[in-house]
Amino acid sequence: MGIHVNEEQQLFHLQTAKTSYIFKILENGQAGQLYYGPKIPVKKDYQNLASREEHDCTNTLTVDQGDFQLELIKQEYAGLGKGDYRYPAYQITYPNGSRISEFAYTGYKLAKGKKRLGDLPSTFDDRGDDAQTLTVRFKDELANVRLDLHYTVFEKEDVIVRSATFTNHGEPITLNRALSAQLDLPDSDYDLLQFSGTWARERHLIRTHLRSGVQSISSLRDASSHQQNPFFILARPHTDNNQGAAFGFNFIYSGNFLDSVEVDQFDTTRVLVGINPDEFGWRLDNGDSFQTPEAVMTYTDQGLNQLSQQLGSFYADHLINPHFAHEERPILINNWEATFMDFNEAKLMPIVKKAHELGIEMFVLDDGWFGHRDNDRSSLGDWFVDQKKFTNGISGFAKKVHEQGLKFGLWFEPEMISIDSKLYEKHPDWMISTPGRQSTPARNQYVLDMTRPEVVDYLVDHISAIIKQTKLDYIKWDMNRNITEMYGSKLGADRQLEFAHRYILGVYQLYSRLTNAFPKVLFESCASGGGRFDLGMMYYAPQAWCSDDTDAVERIKIQDGTSYGYTPSMWGAHVSAVPNDQVGRLTSIETRAAVAYFGDFGYELDITKLPADQLATIKKQVAFYKQYRHLFQQGTFYRLENPDTASQNVYGWQVVSADKTEAVAARFQILNGANPAYIRFYFQGLDPDKTYTVNGGKEKFSGAELMHVGYFVPRIMDRTKPEKDPSDFSAHLFVVKEA
Ligand code: DGJ
């Protein structure tokens, strides 16, 4: 089993297939971190790991236990105020205003499997045979508060999941800070890989070497955000996609988060992952508990592709709804970029019919079908059909779509309210606002107070009614603005700092009630594209709209960045019209599809306006995706190039079947170069001893040859091509099959 406890030494050794994570109880009763890295054998004690380094500090503190100095010790879950001046994992304010805690070890509990958390999205091991969970218990005697640190070991995937629970048995206290995981590492020779950007430019890789002080990624938008993603990597400087050591960290949460990396005076590194302590405070009365969301940690010494792959298979088996995790997702057509809100049944039906002819499997009706929503100024909250647009009601339209043999999906933006809506007329107080302050609109809309149970009930009732009426197959759950004037009219003054977290708990409540009531409905989360692309959402909605940017070239960078922490079945990717709506760029329909294949594939353009040759191409693309969908969605994903700079010109992706008998790869070149060197394309993840063909050609190659010698790629340079289909922005697709 993966967890070894030495009771005498009070030492805990968590082993996965390839890693070891070791900590022990220190002289003062709290836990000290000893080691996280490649697997080492279980031993009774580790003097070598536990021995303290000697440092002279100008600020030497004399503590009861002689040379015991917290600021020199790697810890598991640190507080502030006892001589460690690094940022802490938690802080509590006690009734007399003091903020010093002294948690001391009281025991541990080991359990098979991993239970789901009640109100929060979480990892799971429903069968109870894949994971082992350790809870290490601590108590602050003076205040009568308990702290439980939870560790689940997912042995096969080399993943450890952590969280903490605080339980108060004393006078009321306030949790000012309650992070989910802390990891103190012995040196700081790491690069931080973060995935940052903005709307339409999400999750671009930024790689910087760690430096002294705190560097952090965070959100205060009460959404994980377009700007920063909770996923990050610490990698040794020479680590690339194919080799080298790296730690990956992610957070199963959709609201304000903090990922902080602090390099201290002796070049040790402290990693903290959790709810952002700014805009957070939680009152715990006698008998109350607070459970933090879960943090995910993984390690490999075999490069960043391996890191992404072990996270990918972990999510598929222990985070994503099992009903969809290994299911093939439908090829959809979405009407947003085709019609925006200017549509009615008569205009949509030809798109539906044409989609059926092309082999597309689902029609998704986006924003504008409800209330009287002809622009973004009205109707959010009025979740009933606009009869002007659908004279037969939404159920009548859904029936027609189903009769065409297509599944039917609908757009909702549940958390929002327009001033011009029936909902606002009836319940103006359901809108988030701060008394006496002006409310700030964004995209002409406001946010519902999801901390109020009656708001969640209203949404469950109205959305459920539509799901039943339409026999709905899919929901796109959008969220197009962040919260301002945050205030809970039903929360007391002393609980206002609970609002941001309670809002997210309300969103999870709604997700959980709908997904439990309608287990066959596939949810796709969206927040103006990728503004809430996180593991909290993925627990309920197995896929997320990756970005509002559908330009193929921009999407390469977004999907490439996203692929470090997530897998292609987790993101929607569509072929849209050119010139592209976000950047005005012209790209060929082949390149647009080649990029979108690596994801949950779909179209988002008016197919009734395309010439016959493009429709024929789309028909072939749909058939191609169906043939290899199992690879694109469930295969093992590789990044074949090592993009390190923003000016990267070439990207390569590959998906391989588990038995290595087939693979599909693509080489994307953004700009054509003059008189370039020979282009060789190096595959990965094939069986070196198997024999393969490429694109159905006669020549046979060993896997070893394709991976090490590479495959010669002809240069794309066609002077005969018309202006609208340039040689730039090219994509080469390769289908590799065992001969
Ligand atoms: C933002 C989404 O990302 C788009 O795909 C579309 O659904 C619009 N909202 C609709 O308002």
PDB file of N, CA and C in Angstrom, residues 16-20 35-40 158 190 234-236 238-248 298-308 310:
ATOM      1  N   THR A  16       3.881   6.802  -4.139  1.00  0.00           N
ATOM      2  CA  THR A  16       3.113   6.476  -5.343  1.00  0.00           C
ATOM      3  C   THR A  16       4.003   5.524  -6.151  1.00  0.00           C
ATOM      4  N   ALA A  17       3.581   5.202  -7.365  1.00  0.00           N
ATOM      5  CA  ALA A  17       4.379   4.263  -8.162  1.00  0.00           C
ATOM      6  C   ALA A  17       5.814   4.757  -8.313  1.00  0.00           C
ATOM      7  N   LYS A  18       5.986   6.070  -8.525  1.00  0.00           N
ATOM      8  CA  LYS A  18       7.338   6.563  -8.810  1.00  0.00           C
ATOM      9  C   LYS A  18       7.800   7.676  -7.883  1.00  0.00           C
ATOM     10  N   THR A  19       6.987   8.052  -6.904  1.00  0.00           N
ATOM     11  CA  THR A  19       7.412   9.163  -6.043  1.00  0.00           C
ATOM     12  C   THR A  19       7.298   8.818  -4.559  1.00  0.00           C
ATOM     13  N   SER A  20       8.036   9.573  -3.750  1.00  0.00           N
ATOM     14  CA  SER A  20       7.936   9.484  -2.290  1.00  0.00           C
ATOM     15  C   SER A  20       7.654  10.870  -1.743  1.00  0.00           C
ATOM     16  N   TYR A  35      10.683  15.381   2.446  1.00  0.00           N
ATOM     17  CA  TYR A  35      11.110  15.054   1.077  1.00  0.00           C
ATOM     18  C   TYR A  35       9.907  14.860   0.164  1.00  0.00           C
ATOM     19  N   TYR A  36      10.020  15.386  -1.087  1.00  0.00           N
ATOM     20  CA  TYR A  36       9.080  15.037  -2.161  1.00  0.00           C
ATOM     21  C   TYR A  36       9.898  14.918  -3.434  1.00  0.00           C
ATOM     22  N   GLY A  37       9.856  13.765  -4.078  1.00  0.00           N
ATOM     23  CA  GLY A  37      10.635  13.568  -5.296  1.00  0.00           C
ATOM     24  C   GLY A  37      10.590  12.115  -5.731  1.00  0.00           C
ATOM     25  N   PRO A  38      11.609  11.667  -6.521  1.00  0.00           N
ATOM     26  CA  PRO A  38      11.622  10.276  -6.978  1.00  0.00           C
ATOM     27  C   PRO A  38      11.526   9.312  -5.804  1.00  0.00           C
ATOM     28  N   LYS A  39      10.914   8.178  -6.051  1.00  0.00           N
ATOM     29  CA  LYS A  39      10.641   7.206  -4.983  1.00  0.00           C
ATOM     30  C   LYS A  39      11.938   6.747  -4.307  1.00  0.00           C
ATOM     31  N   ILE A  40      11.924   6.720  -2.988  1.00  0.00           N
ATOM     32  CA  ILE A  40      13.043   6.135  -2.240  1.00  0.00           C
ATOM     33  C   ILE A  40      12.477   5.044  -1.334  1.00  0.00           C
ATOM     34  N   ASP A 158       0.695   8.751  -9.733  1.00  0.00           N
ATOM     35  CA  ASP A 158       1.708   9.599  -9.087  1.00  0.00           C
ATOM     36  C   ASP A 158       1.133  10.945  -8.662  1.00  0.00           C
ATOM     37  N   TYR A 190      14.484  26.361  -9.645  1.00  0.00           N
ATOM     38  CA  TYR A 190      13.324  25.949 -10.436  1.00  0.00           C
ATOM     39  C   TYR A 190      12.884  27.089 -11.342  1.00  0.00           C
ATOM     40  N   LEU A 234       6.565  23.811 -11.299  1.00  0.00           N
ATOM     41  CA  LEU A 234       7.942  24.170 -10.942  1.00  0.00           C
ATOM     42  C   LEU A 234       8.836  23.123 -11.591  1.00  0.00           C
ATOM     43  N   ALA A 235       9.685  23.567 -12.507  1.00  0.00           N
ATOM     44  CA  ALA A 235      10.515  22.615 -13.264  1.00  0.00           C
ATOM     45  C   ALA A 235      11.979  22.985 -13.119  1.00  0.00           C
ATOM     46  N   ARG A 236      12.838  21.995 -13.113  1.00  0.00           N
ATOM     47  CA  ARG A 236      14.273  22.265 -13.137  1.00  0.00           C
ATOM     48  C   ARG A 236      14.586  23.004 -14.443  1.00  0.00           C
ATOM     49  N   HIS A 238      16.496  22.846 -16.991  1.00  0.00           N
ATOM     50  CA  HIS A 238      16.668  22.212 -18.305  1.00  0.00           C
ATOM     51  C   HIS A 238      15.521  21.274 -18.660  1.00  0.00           C
ATOM     52  N   THR A 239      14.507  21.250 -17.826  1.00  0.00           N
ATOM     53  CA  THR A 239      13.366  20.376 -18.120  1.00  0.00           C
ATOM     54  C   THR A 239      12.628  20.896 -19.350  1.00  0.00           C
ATOM     55  N   ASP A 240      12.318  19.971 -20.257  1.00  0.00           N
ATOM     56  CA  ASP A 240      11.468  20.344 -21.387  1.00  0.00           C
ATOM     57  C   ASP A 240      10.366  19.299 -21.528  1.00  0.00           C
ATOM     58  N   ASN A 241       9.699  19.300 -22.675  1.00  0.00           N
ATOM     59  CA  ASN A 241       8.583  18.368 -22.822  1.00  0.00           C
ATOM     60  C   ASN A 241       9.000  16.911 -22.672  1.00  0.00           C
ATOM     61  N   ASN A 242      10.266  16.623 -23.029  1.00  0.00           N
ATOM     62  CA  ASN A 242      10.658  15.214 -23.115  1.00  0.00           C
ATOM     63  C   ASN A 242      11.514  14.702 -21.976  1.00  0.00           C
ATOM     64  N   GLN A 243      12.090  15.581 -21.203  1.00  0.00           N
ATOM     65  CA  GLN A 243      12.952  15.108 -20.114  1.00  0.00           C
ATOM     66  C   GLN A 243      13.033  16.148 -19.002  1.00  0.00           C
ATOM     67  N   GLY A 244      13.428  15.652 -17.835  1.00  0.00           N
ATOM     68  CA  GLY A 244      13.681  16.567 -16.734  1.00  0.00           C
ATOM     69  C   GLY A 244      12.621  16.487 -15.645  1.00  0.00           C
ATOM     70  N   ALA A 245      12.954  17.111 -14.509  1.00  0.00           N
ATOM     71  CA  ALA A 245      12.110  17.001 -13.322  1.00  0.00           C
ATOM     72  C   ALA A 245      11.150  18.182 -13.207  1.00  0.00           C
ATOM     73  N   ALA A 246       9.955  17.884 -12.730  1.00  0.00           N
ATOM     74  CA  ALA A 246       8.959  18.953 -12.568  1.00  0.00           C
ATOM     75  C   ALA A 246       7.891  18.549 -11.566  1.00  0.00           C
ATOM     76  N   PHE A 247       7.428  19.550 -10.820  1.00  0.00           N
ATOM     77  CA  PHE A 247       6.250  19.390  -9.964  1.00  0.00           C
ATOM     78  C   PHE A 247       5.086  20.122 -10.635  1.00  0.00           C
ATOM     79  N   GLY A 248       3.897  19.530 -10.594  1.00  0.00           N
ATOM     80  CA  GLY A 248       2.696  20.207 -11.084  1.00  0.00           C
ATOM     81  C   GLY A 248       1.736  20.422  -9.925  1.00  0.00           C
ATOM     82  N   THR A 298       1.664  16.711  -8.241  1.00  0.00           N
ATOM     83  CA  THR A 298       2.263  15.563  -8.919  1.00  0.00           C
ATOM     84  C   THR A 298       3.728  15.861  -9.206  1.00  0.00           C
ATOM     85  N   TYR A 299       4.488  14.812  -9.424  1.00  0.00           N
ATOM     86  CA  TYR A 299       5.922  14.982  -9.707  1.00  0.00           C
ATOM     87  C   TYR A 299       6.339  13.959 -10.754  1.00  0.00           C
ATOM     88  N   THR A 300       7.250  14.359 -11.611  1.00  0.00           N
ATOM     89  CA  THR A 300       7.896  13.400 -12.503  1.00  0.00           C
ATOM     90  C   THR A 300       9.319  13.858 -12.781  1.00  0.00           C
ATOM     91  N   ASP A 301      10.196  12.910 -13.106  1.00  0.00           N
ATOM     92  CA  ASP A 301      11.523  13.321 -13.587  1.00  0.00           C
ATOM     93  C   ASP A 301      11.649  12.996 -15.071  1.00  0.00           C
ATOM     94  N   GLN A 302      10.502  12.832 -15.739  1.00  0.00           N
ATOM     95  CA  GLN A 302      10.538  12.463 -17.156  1.00  0.00           C
ATOM     96  C   GLN A 302       9.925  13.498 -18.092  1.00  0.00           C
ATOM     97  N   GLY A 303       9.974  14.741 -17.719  1.00  0.00           N
ATOM     98  CA  GLY A 303       9.571  15.796 -18.646  1.00  0.00           C
ATOM     99  C   GLY A 303       8.117  16.211 -18.542  1.00  0.00           C
ATOM    100  N   LEU A 304       7.819  17.304 -19.250  1.00  0.00           N
ATOM    101  CA  LEU A 304       6.508  17.942 -19.089  1.00  0.00           C
ATOM    102  C   LEU A 304       5.378  17.192 -19.792  1.00  0.00           C
ATOM    103  N   ASN A 305       5.705  16.449 -20.885  1.00  0.00           N
ATOM    104  CA  ASN A 305       4.641  15.625 -21.480  1.00  0.00           C
ATOM    105  C   ASN A 305       4.175  14.584 -20.471  1.00  0.00           C
ATOM    106  N   GLN A 306       5.126  13.954 -19.807  1.00  0.00           N
ATOM    107  CA  GLN A 306       4.778  12.938 -18.808  1.00  0.00           C
ATOM    108  C   GLN A 306       3.945  13.561 -17.688  1.00  0.00           C
ATOM    109  N   LEU A 307       4.333  14.762 -17.264  1.00  0.00           N
ATOM    110  CA  LEU A 307       3.593  15.454 -16.201  1.00  0.00           C
ATOM    111  C   LEU A 307       2.139  15.675 -16.633  1.00  0.00           C
ATOM    112  N   SER A 308       1.955  16.185 -17.860  1.00  0.00           N
ATOM    113  CA  SER A 308       0.595  16.442 -18.358  1.00  0.00           C
ATOM    114  C   SER A 308      -0.175  15.133 -18.469  1.00  0.00           C
ATOM    115  N   GLN A 310       0.211  12.264 -16.791  1.00  0.00           N
ATOM    116  CA  GLN A 310      -0.234  11.642 -15.540  1.00  0.00           C
ATOM    117  C   GLN A 310      -1.386  12.432 -14.925  1.00  0.00           C
TER     118      GLN A 310
END
